[in-house]
XYZ file of C-alpha atoms in Angstrom:
328
model
C -124.227 59.270 36.687
C -124.539 57.817 32.524
C -120.564 59.931 32.644
C -119.886 58.267 35.160
C -121.215 54.067 33.592
C -119.695 55.216 30.696
C -116.351 55.885 31.835
C -116.704 52.729 34.031
C -117.503 51.088 31.148
C -114.224 52.058 29.304
C -111.652 51.772 31.362
C -113.730 48.155 31.969
C -112.851 47.485 28.450
C -109.224 49.040 28.133
C -108.445 46.807 31.681
C -109.463 43.757 29.598
C -107.825 44.653 26.166
C -104.785 45.469 28.278
C -104.988 41.385 30.163
C -105.233 39.901 26.438
C -102.351 42.011 25.222
C -100.179 41.011 27.911
C -101.288 37.537 28.038
C -100.834 37.281 23.801
C -96.986 38.240 24.771
C -96.398 35.571 26.947
C -93.532 33.653 25.644
C -94.987 29.866 24.377
C -94.468 26.778 26.979
C -92.704 23.962 26.089
C -96.429 22.450 24.759
C -96.988 24.889 22.745
C -93.756 24.877 21.504
C -94.414 20.702 20.348
C -97.634 22.178 18.306
C -95.870 23.477 15.752
C -99.183 23.284 12.620
C -100.338 26.108 13.904
C -99.314 28.675 11.114
C -99.153 31.934 13.467
C -99.583 31.624 16.758
C -100.892 34.982 19.070
C -97.226 36.251 19.775
C -96.791 35.336 16.203
C -99.744 37.437 14.647
C -98.435 40.061 16.491
C -94.525 40.117 15.231
C -96.332 40.012 11.700
C -98.834 42.657 12.509
C -95.876 45.326 13.721
C -93.584 44.197 10.392
C -96.178 45.091 8.399
C -97.080 48.338 10.315
C -93.444 49.441 9.120
C -94.473 48.591 5.591
C -97.450 49.982 5.600
C -99.099 53.902 6.861
C -102.724 52.073 8.374
C -100.934 51.176 11.981
C -103.174 48.783 14.188
C -103.962 50.893 17.126
C -102.757 50.297 20.706
C -104.966 50.542 24.176
C -104.968 53.709 25.573
C -106.698 56.422 27.806
C -107.709 58.521 25.213
C -109.382 56.016 22.752
C -112.860 56.061 23.279
C -115.478 53.037 23.420
C -116.261 52.446 19.830
C -112.095 52.935 19.440
C -111.545 50.131 22.685
C -114.076 47.899 21.213
C -112.741 47.648 17.283
C -108.816 46.985 19.634
C -110.602 44.300 20.653
C -112.162 42.929 17.525
C -108.346 43.406 15.505
C -106.968 41.643 18.296
C -109.146 38.302 18.412
C -108.489 38.641 14.396
C -104.213 38.550 15.441
C -104.660 35.275 17.895
C -107.142 33.214 16.170
C -104.952 30.186 14.814
C -103.998 30.573 11.516
C -102.962 27.027 8.988
C -103.020 25.512 5.435
C -104.777 22.349 5.192
C -102.977 19.324 2.731
C -105.298 17.008 1.331
C -104.758 14.910 -1.538
C -108.485 13.330 -2.628
C -107.851 11.906 -5.777
C -105.233 11.386 -8.278
C -104.271 10.724 -12.523
C -102.427 8.457 -14.640
C -100.917 10.169 -17.426
C -99.439 8.712 -20.295
C -97.008 11.636 -22.724
C -95.006 9.944 -25.684
C -92.613 7.423 -24.169
C -93.413 8.211 -20.667
C -95.784 7.615 -17.380
C -96.296 8.935 -14.330
C -99.291 9.582 -11.616
C -100.468 13.625 -10.924
C -101.183 14.131 -7.765
C -104.227 16.634 -6.919
C -103.477 18.550 -3.959
C -105.543 20.857 -2.007
C -104.660 23.616 0.422
C -107.306 24.879 2.381
C -106.664 27.614 5.316
C -108.354 26.865 8.321
C -108.840 29.719 11.119
C -110.535 32.637 9.630
C -113.263 33.758 7.436
C -111.286 32.349 4.226
C -112.758 29.800 2.529
C -111.177 30.054 -0.596
C -109.064 26.646 -1.568
C -106.053 26.111 -4.204
C -106.060 23.463 -5.880
C -102.697 22.206 -7.942
C -101.083 19.312 -9.241
C -97.753 17.761 -8.763
C -96.000 14.276 -10.225
C -93.640 12.008 -7.612
C -90.044 13.989 -8.794
C -91.698 16.270 -8.327
C -91.811 15.475 -4.113
C -88.530 13.702 -5.151
C -86.961 16.717 -6.311
C -88.217 18.988 -3.413
C -87.088 16.355 -0.440
C -83.507 16.513 -2.147
C -83.278 20.046 -2.665
C -84.632 20.557 1.255
C -82.199 17.697 2.433
C -79.493 20.346 1.301
C -80.381 22.837 2.819
C -82.252 21.792 6.215
C -80.895 18.639 6.887
C -80.765 18.583 10.544
C -83.940 19.302 10.422
C -85.031 16.668 7.722
C -83.451 13.821 9.815
C -86.691 11.932 10.999
C -88.527 12.823 7.692
C -88.728 9.663 5.742
C -89.943 9.507 1.955
C -91.761 7.243 -0.034
C -89.608 5.282 -1.871
C -89.801 4.304 -5.757
C -90.716 1.138 -6.856
C -89.026 -0.603 -9.691
C -92.073 -2.367 -10.608
C -96.220 -1.900 -9.437
C -95.950 2.064 -9.068
C -99.347 2.440 -11.024
C -101.250 0.237 -9.225
C -104.558 1.365 -6.557
C -102.922 -0.060 -4.008
C -99.078 1.768 -4.756
C -101.300 5.012 -5.642
C -103.329 5.450 -2.640
C -100.278 5.092 -0.035
C -98.221 7.355 -1.824
C -101.496 9.712 -1.797
C -101.939 9.248 2.290
C -97.670 9.314 2.747
C -97.583 13.101 0.246
C -100.385 13.668 2.448
C -98.603 13.417 5.671
C -95.446 14.543 4.479
C -96.680 18.152 3.720
C -97.956 18.509 6.562
C -94.776 17.876 8.464
C -93.208 20.196 6.123
C -95.467 22.707 7.200
C -95.295 21.962 10.240
C -91.678 23.133 10.388
C -91.317 26.780 11.047
C -88.251 27.692 8.707
C -89.130 24.846 6.125
C -92.604 26.286 5.632
C -90.820 29.870 5.080
C -88.225 28.284 3.011
C -87.673 29.991 -0.580
C -88.045 25.702 -1.910
C -91.126 24.734 -0.273
C -93.055 27.498 -1.905
C -91.826 27.611 -5.747
C -92.335 23.877 -4.978
C -96.458 24.786 -4.078
C -96.850 28.536 -6.571
C -93.687 27.925 -9.334
C -95.640 25.385 -11.943
C -98.796 27.925 -11.902
C -96.142 30.631 -12.007
C -94.581 29.619 -14.636
C -97.031 28.809 -17.198
C -98.930 31.644 -16.050
C -95.776 34.252 -17.193
C -95.364 32.307 -20.560
C -98.877 32.911 -21.632
C -98.558 36.800 -20.294
C -94.980 36.539 -23.133
C -97.592 34.888 -25.264
C -99.379 37.360 -25.219
C -102.664 35.402 -23.705
C -103.272 37.156 -21.528
C -106.496 36.442 -20.461
C -105.507 32.871 -19.731
C -102.221 34.404 -17.672
C -104.520 36.505 -15.272
C -106.825 33.263 -14.739
C -103.422 31.071 -13.677
C -102.412 34.262 -11.784
C -105.466 35.421 -9.491
C -105.620 31.725 -9.153
C -101.736 31.570 -7.432
C -101.822 34.954 -6.057
C -104.659 33.739 -2.902
C -102.125 30.641 -2.168
C -98.681 32.535 -2.909
C -99.961 35.675 -0.010
C -100.917 32.495 2.644
C -97.825 31.312 2.177
C -95.591 34.194 2.289
C -96.898 36.177 5.358
C -93.921 37.593 7.064
C -92.859 38.802 3.538
C -95.624 40.912 1.233
C -93.316 42.234 -0.716
C -92.193 38.952 -2.384
C -95.886 38.498 -3.919
C -95.352 42.401 -5.893
C -93.641 40.902 -8.868
C -97.343 38.473 -8.867
C -99.267 41.554 -8.880
C -97.592 43.513 -10.919
C -98.187 41.287 -13.596
C -101.438 40.966 -12.658
C -102.012 44.507 -13.523
C -100.019 44.404 -16.728
C -102.676 41.981 -17.770
C -105.862 43.662 -16.584
C -104.154 46.275 -18.718
C -103.413 45.230 -21.759
C -107.400 43.951 -21.027
C -108.286 47.299 -20.840
C -109.789 46.528 -17.379
C -108.264 49.774 -16.233
C -110.553 49.892 -13.040
C -109.738 46.722 -11.597
C -105.298 46.700 -13.280
C -105.480 50.284 -10.716
C -106.784 48.020 -7.605
C -103.947 45.692 -7.722
C -101.655 48.411 -8.474
C -102.686 49.358 -4.974
C -101.513 46.462 -3.530
C -98.234 46.573 -5.054
C -97.165 50.225 -4.172
C -99.134 49.321 -0.312
C -96.664 46.138 -0.409
C -93.142 48.864 -1.422
C -94.299 51.805 1.266
C -90.820 51.147 2.733
C -89.260 49.580 0.142
C -88.370 52.671 -2.641
C -85.294 50.937 -4.004
C -87.642 48.360 -5.366
C -86.662 47.678 -9.043
C -90.572 47.447 -9.569
C -91.379 50.488 -7.805
C -90.469 53.346 -10.130
C -92.266 51.847 -12.675
C -95.864 50.847 -11.281
C -95.413 54.295 -10.293
C -95.502 55.624 -13.924
C -98.598 52.919 -14.685
C -100.073 53.681 -11.741
C -100.036 57.919 -12.811
C -101.341 57.093 -16.249
C -104.606 54.248 -15.197
C -105.408 56.949 -12.468
C -105.321 60.092 -15.085
C -107.485 57.463 -17.300
C -110.210 56.780 -14.313
C -110.352 60.368 -13.693
C -108.146 59.463 -9.754
C -106.005 61.580 -8.228
C -102.506 60.984 -10.032
C -100.959 64.565 -8.089
C -99.917 62.921 -5.951
C -98.501 59.698 -7.830
C -96.701 62.233 -9.850
C -95.330 63.700 -6.485
C -93.510 60.286 -5.121
C -92.016 59.776 -8.504
C -90.233 63.671 -8.855
C -89.567 62.481 -5.140
C -87.718 59.379 -6.123
C -86.531 61.291 -9.239
C -84.756 63.292 -6.674
C -83.502 61.304 -4.368
C -82.054 59.103 -6.979
C -78.704 58.967 -9.702
C -80.707 58.983 -12.841
C -80.568 54.850 -14.496
C -82.360 52.877 -17.054
C -85.829 51.680 -15.282
C -87.699 49.731 -17.393
C -91.894 49.581 -17.751
C -94.268 47.473 -15.506
C -94.577 45.529 -18.931
C -90.997 44.742 -19.438
C -90.017 43.668 -15.909
C -92.915 40.857 -15.865
C -92.087 39.109 -19.361
C -88.289 39.481 -17.476
C -89.953 37.000 -14.871
C -89.410 33.107 -15.201
C -87.654 33.351 -17.545
C -85.025 30.743 -18.466
């Protein structure tokens, strides 16, 4: 009797999972296509998950008759998490006027929030009018058709520092960022991502090159979360930042933290062993693993395996690669 009930429960759960899986792969309707604010729909989430599985050995389970009830329940929870609507919201709550030598300008404080998940972290950056203007000009060059109906607040000859004009621009820039983010090709473009992350990364790498590892680490840890949210479909793109964090932790003698971020970087390079960071990262991880008493032999085997397949070439150290990033 108990066995029959257990089998029945398994069948019912499997059928429910199959229905959800089928519905999540259905093509979006016209109405859904007109709701572009959602960063990842059920279908996009599934596609991104499949891409990540190709890069990560820990693939998500798919429902089949051999799965236990517990495994089916876990699969069900994972599917629901993937189908959550995840998007970023942009708020500009305040501004400040900066006077520097003969120049004067307004800095807009931008808060970027993620919704649709349990992640409550937020990113805070500052940009001035000329930064927005440069972004708009760059996007027009690459996405002229998509940008056709996007309006940009014009600069006035006078009154740029009045409270009324500043408040108008706060609202205009907030709507502008939300509109850009709603367009898939723009929000995934390097130009848009650079606008939101590059100034902070340049500052962080400048600190790293100057030996200010604590300051560099502080900035990098702030920006990595935003960078990961903006590049969900391209996890390899955050490898340089993760490796810079490894370098900072290592030079600050935080070996355990360095190893932790190194593992994150390596997980993104499993199928990208030709990436310029792969070998320097492996060598650093072998050193860290040895220091921490962890398994370094498996890492050593990967390094030897790579050397057998590739012709000997000059390989920079991880730190040498990091200090070369964002050098103008």
